[in-house]
XYZ file of C-alpha atoms in Angstrom:
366
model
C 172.212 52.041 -112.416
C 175.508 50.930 -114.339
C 176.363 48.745 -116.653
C 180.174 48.414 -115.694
C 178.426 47.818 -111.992
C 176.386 44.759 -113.348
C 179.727 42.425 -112.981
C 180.422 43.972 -109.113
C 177.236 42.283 -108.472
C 177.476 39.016 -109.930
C 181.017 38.896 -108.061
C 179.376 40.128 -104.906
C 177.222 38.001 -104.818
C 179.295 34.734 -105.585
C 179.482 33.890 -101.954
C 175.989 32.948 -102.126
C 176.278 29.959 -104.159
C 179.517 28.978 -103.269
C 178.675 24.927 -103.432
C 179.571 21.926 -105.335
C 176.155 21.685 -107.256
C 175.357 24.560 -109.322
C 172.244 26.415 -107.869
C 168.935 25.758 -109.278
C 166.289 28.537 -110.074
C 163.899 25.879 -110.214
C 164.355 23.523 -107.791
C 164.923 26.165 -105.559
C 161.437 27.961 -106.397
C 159.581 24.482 -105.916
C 161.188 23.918 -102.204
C 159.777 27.838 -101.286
C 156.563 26.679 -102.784
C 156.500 23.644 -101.335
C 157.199 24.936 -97.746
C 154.737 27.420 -98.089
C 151.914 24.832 -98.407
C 153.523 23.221 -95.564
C 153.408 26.299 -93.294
C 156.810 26.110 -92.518
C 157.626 29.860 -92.480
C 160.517 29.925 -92.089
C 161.796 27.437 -94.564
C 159.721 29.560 -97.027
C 161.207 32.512 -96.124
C 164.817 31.122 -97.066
C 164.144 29.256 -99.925
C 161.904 32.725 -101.497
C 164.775 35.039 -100.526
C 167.292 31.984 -102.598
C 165.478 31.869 -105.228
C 165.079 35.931 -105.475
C 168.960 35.742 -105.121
C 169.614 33.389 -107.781
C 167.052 35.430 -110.297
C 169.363 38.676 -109.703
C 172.369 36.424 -110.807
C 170.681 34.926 -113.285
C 169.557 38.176 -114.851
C 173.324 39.827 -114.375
C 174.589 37.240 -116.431
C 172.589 37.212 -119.277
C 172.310 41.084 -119.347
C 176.012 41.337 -119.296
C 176.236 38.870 -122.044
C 174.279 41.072 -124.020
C 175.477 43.862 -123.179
C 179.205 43.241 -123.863
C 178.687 41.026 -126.972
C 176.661 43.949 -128.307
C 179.631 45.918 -128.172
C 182.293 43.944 -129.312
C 183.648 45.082 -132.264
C 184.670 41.690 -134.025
C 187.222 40.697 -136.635
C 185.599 40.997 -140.430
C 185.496 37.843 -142.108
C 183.600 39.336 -145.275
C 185.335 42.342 -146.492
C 182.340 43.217 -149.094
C 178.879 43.232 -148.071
C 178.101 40.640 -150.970
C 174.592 39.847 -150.345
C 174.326 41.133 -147.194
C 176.854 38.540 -146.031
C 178.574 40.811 -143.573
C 174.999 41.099 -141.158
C 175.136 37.085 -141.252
C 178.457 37.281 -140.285
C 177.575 39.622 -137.428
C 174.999 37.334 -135.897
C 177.250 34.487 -136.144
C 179.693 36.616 -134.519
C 177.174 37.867 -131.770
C 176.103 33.908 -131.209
C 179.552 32.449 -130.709
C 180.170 35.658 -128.163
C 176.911 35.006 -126.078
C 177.167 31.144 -126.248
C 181.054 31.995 -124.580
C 180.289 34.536 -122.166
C 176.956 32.238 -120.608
C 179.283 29.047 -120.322
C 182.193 31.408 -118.112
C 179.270 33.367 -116.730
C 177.555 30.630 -115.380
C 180.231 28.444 -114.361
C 182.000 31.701 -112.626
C 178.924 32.017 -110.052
C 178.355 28.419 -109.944
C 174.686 28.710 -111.090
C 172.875 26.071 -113.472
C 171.651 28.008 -116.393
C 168.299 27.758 -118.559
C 165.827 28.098 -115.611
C 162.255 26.877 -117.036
C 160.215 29.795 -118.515
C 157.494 29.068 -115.765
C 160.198 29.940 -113.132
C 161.488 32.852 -115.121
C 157.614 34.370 -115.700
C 157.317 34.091 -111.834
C 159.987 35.978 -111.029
C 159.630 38.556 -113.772
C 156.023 38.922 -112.105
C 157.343 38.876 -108.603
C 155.457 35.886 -107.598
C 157.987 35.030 -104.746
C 157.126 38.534 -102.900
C 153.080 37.079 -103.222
C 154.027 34.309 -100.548
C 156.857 35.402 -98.718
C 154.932 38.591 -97.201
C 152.451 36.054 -96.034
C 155.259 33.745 -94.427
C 157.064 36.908 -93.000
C 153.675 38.411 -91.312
C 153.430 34.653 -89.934
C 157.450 34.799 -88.319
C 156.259 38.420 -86.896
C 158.407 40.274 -89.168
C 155.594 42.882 -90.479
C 157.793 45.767 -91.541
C 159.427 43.586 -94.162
C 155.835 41.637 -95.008
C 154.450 45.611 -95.835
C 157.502 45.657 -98.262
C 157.167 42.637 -99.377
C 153.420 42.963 -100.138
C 154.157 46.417 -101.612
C 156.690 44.923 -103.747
C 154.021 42.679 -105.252
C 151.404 45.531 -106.003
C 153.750 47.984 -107.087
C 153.899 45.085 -110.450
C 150.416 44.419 -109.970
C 148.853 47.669 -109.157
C 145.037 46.277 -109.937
C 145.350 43.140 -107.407
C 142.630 44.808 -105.000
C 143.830 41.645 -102.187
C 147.072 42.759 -102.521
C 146.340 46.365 -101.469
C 144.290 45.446 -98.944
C 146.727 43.537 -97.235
C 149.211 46.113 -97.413
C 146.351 48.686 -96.005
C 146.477 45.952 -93.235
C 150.427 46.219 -92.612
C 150.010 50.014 -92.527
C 148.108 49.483 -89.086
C 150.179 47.334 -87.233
C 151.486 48.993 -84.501
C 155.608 47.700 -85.466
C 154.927 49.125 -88.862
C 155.791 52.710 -90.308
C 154.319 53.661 -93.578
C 157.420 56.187 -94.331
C 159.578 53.165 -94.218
C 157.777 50.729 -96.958
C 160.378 49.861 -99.642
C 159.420 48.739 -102.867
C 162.219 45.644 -102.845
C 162.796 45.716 -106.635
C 162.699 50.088 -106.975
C 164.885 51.838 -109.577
C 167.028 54.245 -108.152
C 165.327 56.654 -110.326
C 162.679 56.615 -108.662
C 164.155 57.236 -105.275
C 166.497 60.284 -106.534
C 163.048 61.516 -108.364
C 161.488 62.002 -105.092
C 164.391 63.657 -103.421
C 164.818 65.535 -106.468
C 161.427 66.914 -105.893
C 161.935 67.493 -102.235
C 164.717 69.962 -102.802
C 162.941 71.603 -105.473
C 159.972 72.709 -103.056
C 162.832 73.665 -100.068
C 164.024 75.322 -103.409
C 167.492 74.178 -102.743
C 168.605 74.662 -106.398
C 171.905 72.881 -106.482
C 170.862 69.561 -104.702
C 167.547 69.740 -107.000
C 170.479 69.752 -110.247
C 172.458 66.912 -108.467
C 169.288 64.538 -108.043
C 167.231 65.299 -111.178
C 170.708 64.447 -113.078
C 171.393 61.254 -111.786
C 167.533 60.647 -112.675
C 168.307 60.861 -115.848
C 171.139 58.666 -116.318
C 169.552 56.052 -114.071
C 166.156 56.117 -115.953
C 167.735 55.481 -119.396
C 170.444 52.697 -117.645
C 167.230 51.501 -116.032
C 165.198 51.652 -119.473
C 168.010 49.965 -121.664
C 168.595 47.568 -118.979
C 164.978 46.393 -119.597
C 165.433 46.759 -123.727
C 168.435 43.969 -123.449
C 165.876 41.957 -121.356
C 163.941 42.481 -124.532
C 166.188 39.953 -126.855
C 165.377 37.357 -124.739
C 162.050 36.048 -126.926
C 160.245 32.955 -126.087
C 157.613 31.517 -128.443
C 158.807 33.465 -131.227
C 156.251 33.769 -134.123
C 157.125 31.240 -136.601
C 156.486 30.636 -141.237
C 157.533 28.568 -143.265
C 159.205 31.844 -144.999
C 162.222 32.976 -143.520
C 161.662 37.007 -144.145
C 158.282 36.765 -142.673
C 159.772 34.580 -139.805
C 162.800 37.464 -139.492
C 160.438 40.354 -139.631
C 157.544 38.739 -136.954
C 159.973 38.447 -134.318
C 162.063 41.579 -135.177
C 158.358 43.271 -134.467
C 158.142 41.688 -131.374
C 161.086 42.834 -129.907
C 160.187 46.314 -131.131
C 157.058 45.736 -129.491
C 158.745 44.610 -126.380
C 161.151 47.711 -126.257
C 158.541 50.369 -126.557
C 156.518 48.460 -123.394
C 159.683 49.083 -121.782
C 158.661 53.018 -121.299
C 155.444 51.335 -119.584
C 157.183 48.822 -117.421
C 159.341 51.579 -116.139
C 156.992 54.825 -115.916
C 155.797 56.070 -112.515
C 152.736 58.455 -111.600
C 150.866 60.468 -113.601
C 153.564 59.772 -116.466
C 152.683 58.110 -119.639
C 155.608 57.894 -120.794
C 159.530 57.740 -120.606
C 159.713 60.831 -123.130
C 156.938 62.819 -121.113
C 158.898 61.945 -117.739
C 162.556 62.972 -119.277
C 160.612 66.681 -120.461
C 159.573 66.811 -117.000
C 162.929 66.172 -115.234
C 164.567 68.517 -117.762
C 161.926 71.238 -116.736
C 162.713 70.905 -113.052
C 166.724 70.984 -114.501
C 166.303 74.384 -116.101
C 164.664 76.292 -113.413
C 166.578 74.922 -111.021
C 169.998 76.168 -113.471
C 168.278 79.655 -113.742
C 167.965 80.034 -110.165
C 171.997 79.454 -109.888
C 172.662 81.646 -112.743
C 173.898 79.071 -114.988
C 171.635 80.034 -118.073
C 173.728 78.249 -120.757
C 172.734 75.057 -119.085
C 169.563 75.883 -118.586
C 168.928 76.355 -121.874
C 170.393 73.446 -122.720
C 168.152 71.678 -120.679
C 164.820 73.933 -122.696
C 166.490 72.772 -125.698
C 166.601 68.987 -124.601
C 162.826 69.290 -123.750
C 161.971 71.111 -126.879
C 163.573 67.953 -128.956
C 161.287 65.166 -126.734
C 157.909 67.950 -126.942
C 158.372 70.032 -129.636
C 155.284 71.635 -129.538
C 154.912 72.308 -125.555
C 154.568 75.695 -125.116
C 155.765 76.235 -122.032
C 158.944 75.084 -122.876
C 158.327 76.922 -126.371
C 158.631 80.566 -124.221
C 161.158 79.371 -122.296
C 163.468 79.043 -125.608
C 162.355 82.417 -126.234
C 163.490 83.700 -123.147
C 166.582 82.342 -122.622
C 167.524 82.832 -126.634
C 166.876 86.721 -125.779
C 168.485 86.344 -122.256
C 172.053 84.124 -123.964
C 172.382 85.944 -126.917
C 172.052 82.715 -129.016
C 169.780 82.157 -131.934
C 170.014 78.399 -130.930
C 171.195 76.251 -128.078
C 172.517 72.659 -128.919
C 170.405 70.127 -126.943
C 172.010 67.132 -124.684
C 173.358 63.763 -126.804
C 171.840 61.638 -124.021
C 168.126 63.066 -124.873
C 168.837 63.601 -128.683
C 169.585 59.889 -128.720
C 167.143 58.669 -126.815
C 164.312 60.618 -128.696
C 165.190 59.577 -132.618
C 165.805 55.832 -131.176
C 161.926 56.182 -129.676
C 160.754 57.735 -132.815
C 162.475 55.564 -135.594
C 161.053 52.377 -133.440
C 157.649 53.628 -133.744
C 157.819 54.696 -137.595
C 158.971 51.560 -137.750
C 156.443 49.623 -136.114
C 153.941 52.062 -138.379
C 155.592 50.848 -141.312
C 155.076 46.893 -140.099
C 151.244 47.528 -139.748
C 150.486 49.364 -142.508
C 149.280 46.588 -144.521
C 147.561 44.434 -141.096
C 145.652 47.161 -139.343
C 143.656 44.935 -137.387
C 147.079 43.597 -135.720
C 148.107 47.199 -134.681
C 148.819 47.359 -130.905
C 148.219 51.009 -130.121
C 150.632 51.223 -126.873
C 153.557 50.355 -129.084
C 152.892 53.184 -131.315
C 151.578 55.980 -129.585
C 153.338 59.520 -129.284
């Protein structure tokens, strides 16, 4: 993932909703609904596969809201910080840039914005792929029902109907297991497993190339979701404006760290343990094509997200003796990464310390 690719897809995808009235989330949602409880398949099919269409547009345009109005550098009204006058001014600043870039945004892919939250919470939960596997088996399209239904368990992984009916797609004669999708996949997780395939055939250089691009596509895919974050309904609400400030800063904390649990695949608990991994398969695959500097770089980088490991403990011992380097410099990708993961959960420490009982232990574990 990209964030400079985020606007190629809005304007890809313009054609879609090229009408006079601007596309409804909503009222598009209630028409799938509405012909699924009709059985009219394939009505439900298109109106699903709309709405899915307007989400993504939806989503581009409020993530590349964020995303560029977080980096706009803008013109300083308050030359001292008097007060703390200059982070009001910032937020102003941030507002007016958001409020802008939604009203072109919007209006550029002619899509009505401020969808209900119910409609938003379905699609975050990938209700639409819940019926439209049922109205694809029904039009005789199983291979994309399997998806479909996959789709839908791969978000909820405990829904024990869900996996039976894709168990059930698996043994229809038209479908082939190998070629289940996961419609809404990272492509970190793709270039993960063919990472992993080329490790085993030990083909060293494609291993590098894939395991790589998995990690600059897991932390686009991870701060993709943080940006997501800022988005806060039913914010947490006193009658003192600190305590007001400070709830819902929390929350999005909160909602940041889950992203590590939205995003993490397999026997990974989390998005540092999975990075330590990828940069383990990075410097054995770097030693095997004699490019020891890099690889132990890539020790180095692992060292700074699992400082104690001790695998990767003699590794920096061998490739300190093997470099002639009392220490190697770790990557600025994963040096980042790891202080912005730890100063969130000090901080989210901190914020407890004096409410215990409120403490949600995902947010702040290690």
């Amino acid at each position: 993932m990209n964030y400079q690719l985020l606007f190629l897809v809005i304007a890809g995808m313009v054609w879609y909703c090229d009408c006079i009235t601007p596309a409804s989330l909503d009222q598009t949602y209630e028409k799938g609904l509405k012909a699924y409880t009709e059985e009219r398949w394939s009505r439900c099919i298109e109106k699903f596969e709309e709405s899915l269409h307007i989400y993504r547009l939806y989503r581009s345009v409020e993530f590349n809201c964020r995303l560029k109005c977080n980096a706009v550098k803008f013109e300083r009204r308050v030359e001292e910080n008097i007060d703390d006058l200059q982070i009001y001014e910032a937020y102003f600043n941030k507002r007016n840039c958001i409020n802008s870039c939604r009203k072109t945004g919007y209006a550029g892919v002619n899509l009505k914005s401020n969808p209900e939250e119910f409609y938003i919470n379905a699609m975050q939960a990938k209700k639409p792929y819940g019926y439209l596997h049922i109205c694809y088996h029904q039009m005789n399209m199983n291979m994309k029902a399997a998806s479909a239904a996959y789709t839908y368990l791969v978000a909820h992984p405990d829904d024990e109907i869900m996996l039976a009916n894709v168990k059930f797609y698996t043994e229809q004669p038209q479908v082939d297991p190998n070629e289940i999708v996961d419609y809404e996949g990272d492509d970190y997780v793709l270039l993960y497993s063919l990472g992993k395939e080329s490790y085993e055939k030990k083909n060293w250089a494609e291993t590098v190339a894939s395991m790589e691009e998995v990690i600059k596509d897991y932390i686009s895919s991870e701060n993709i979701c943080r940006v997501e974050c800022e988005r806060q309904p039913g914010q947490e609400w006193s009658s003192e404006f600190v305590i007001t400030l400070s709830n819902n800063m929390a929350s999005l904390l909160h909602c940041r760290q889950h992203c590590q649990d939205k995003l993490k695949i397999m026997k990974y608990k989390s998005g540092v343990e999975f990075l330590a991994d990828i940069l383990n398969y990075l410097q054995i695959s770097y030693y095997n094509l004699e490019k020891n500097d890099l690889a132990a770089e890539a020790v180095a980088s692992g060292l700074v997200l699992l400082p104690e490991d001790e695998d990767m403990l003699a590794n920096d011992k061998f490739y300190t003796e093997l470099t002639k380097k009392k220490a190697t410099a770790s990557r600025s990708d994963v040096e980042y990464y790891f202080k912005r993961d730890k100063y969130e959960k000090d901080l989210l420490r901190f914020f407890h310390k004096e409410n215990k009982d409120k403490v949600d232990p995902d947010s702040t574990k290690k």
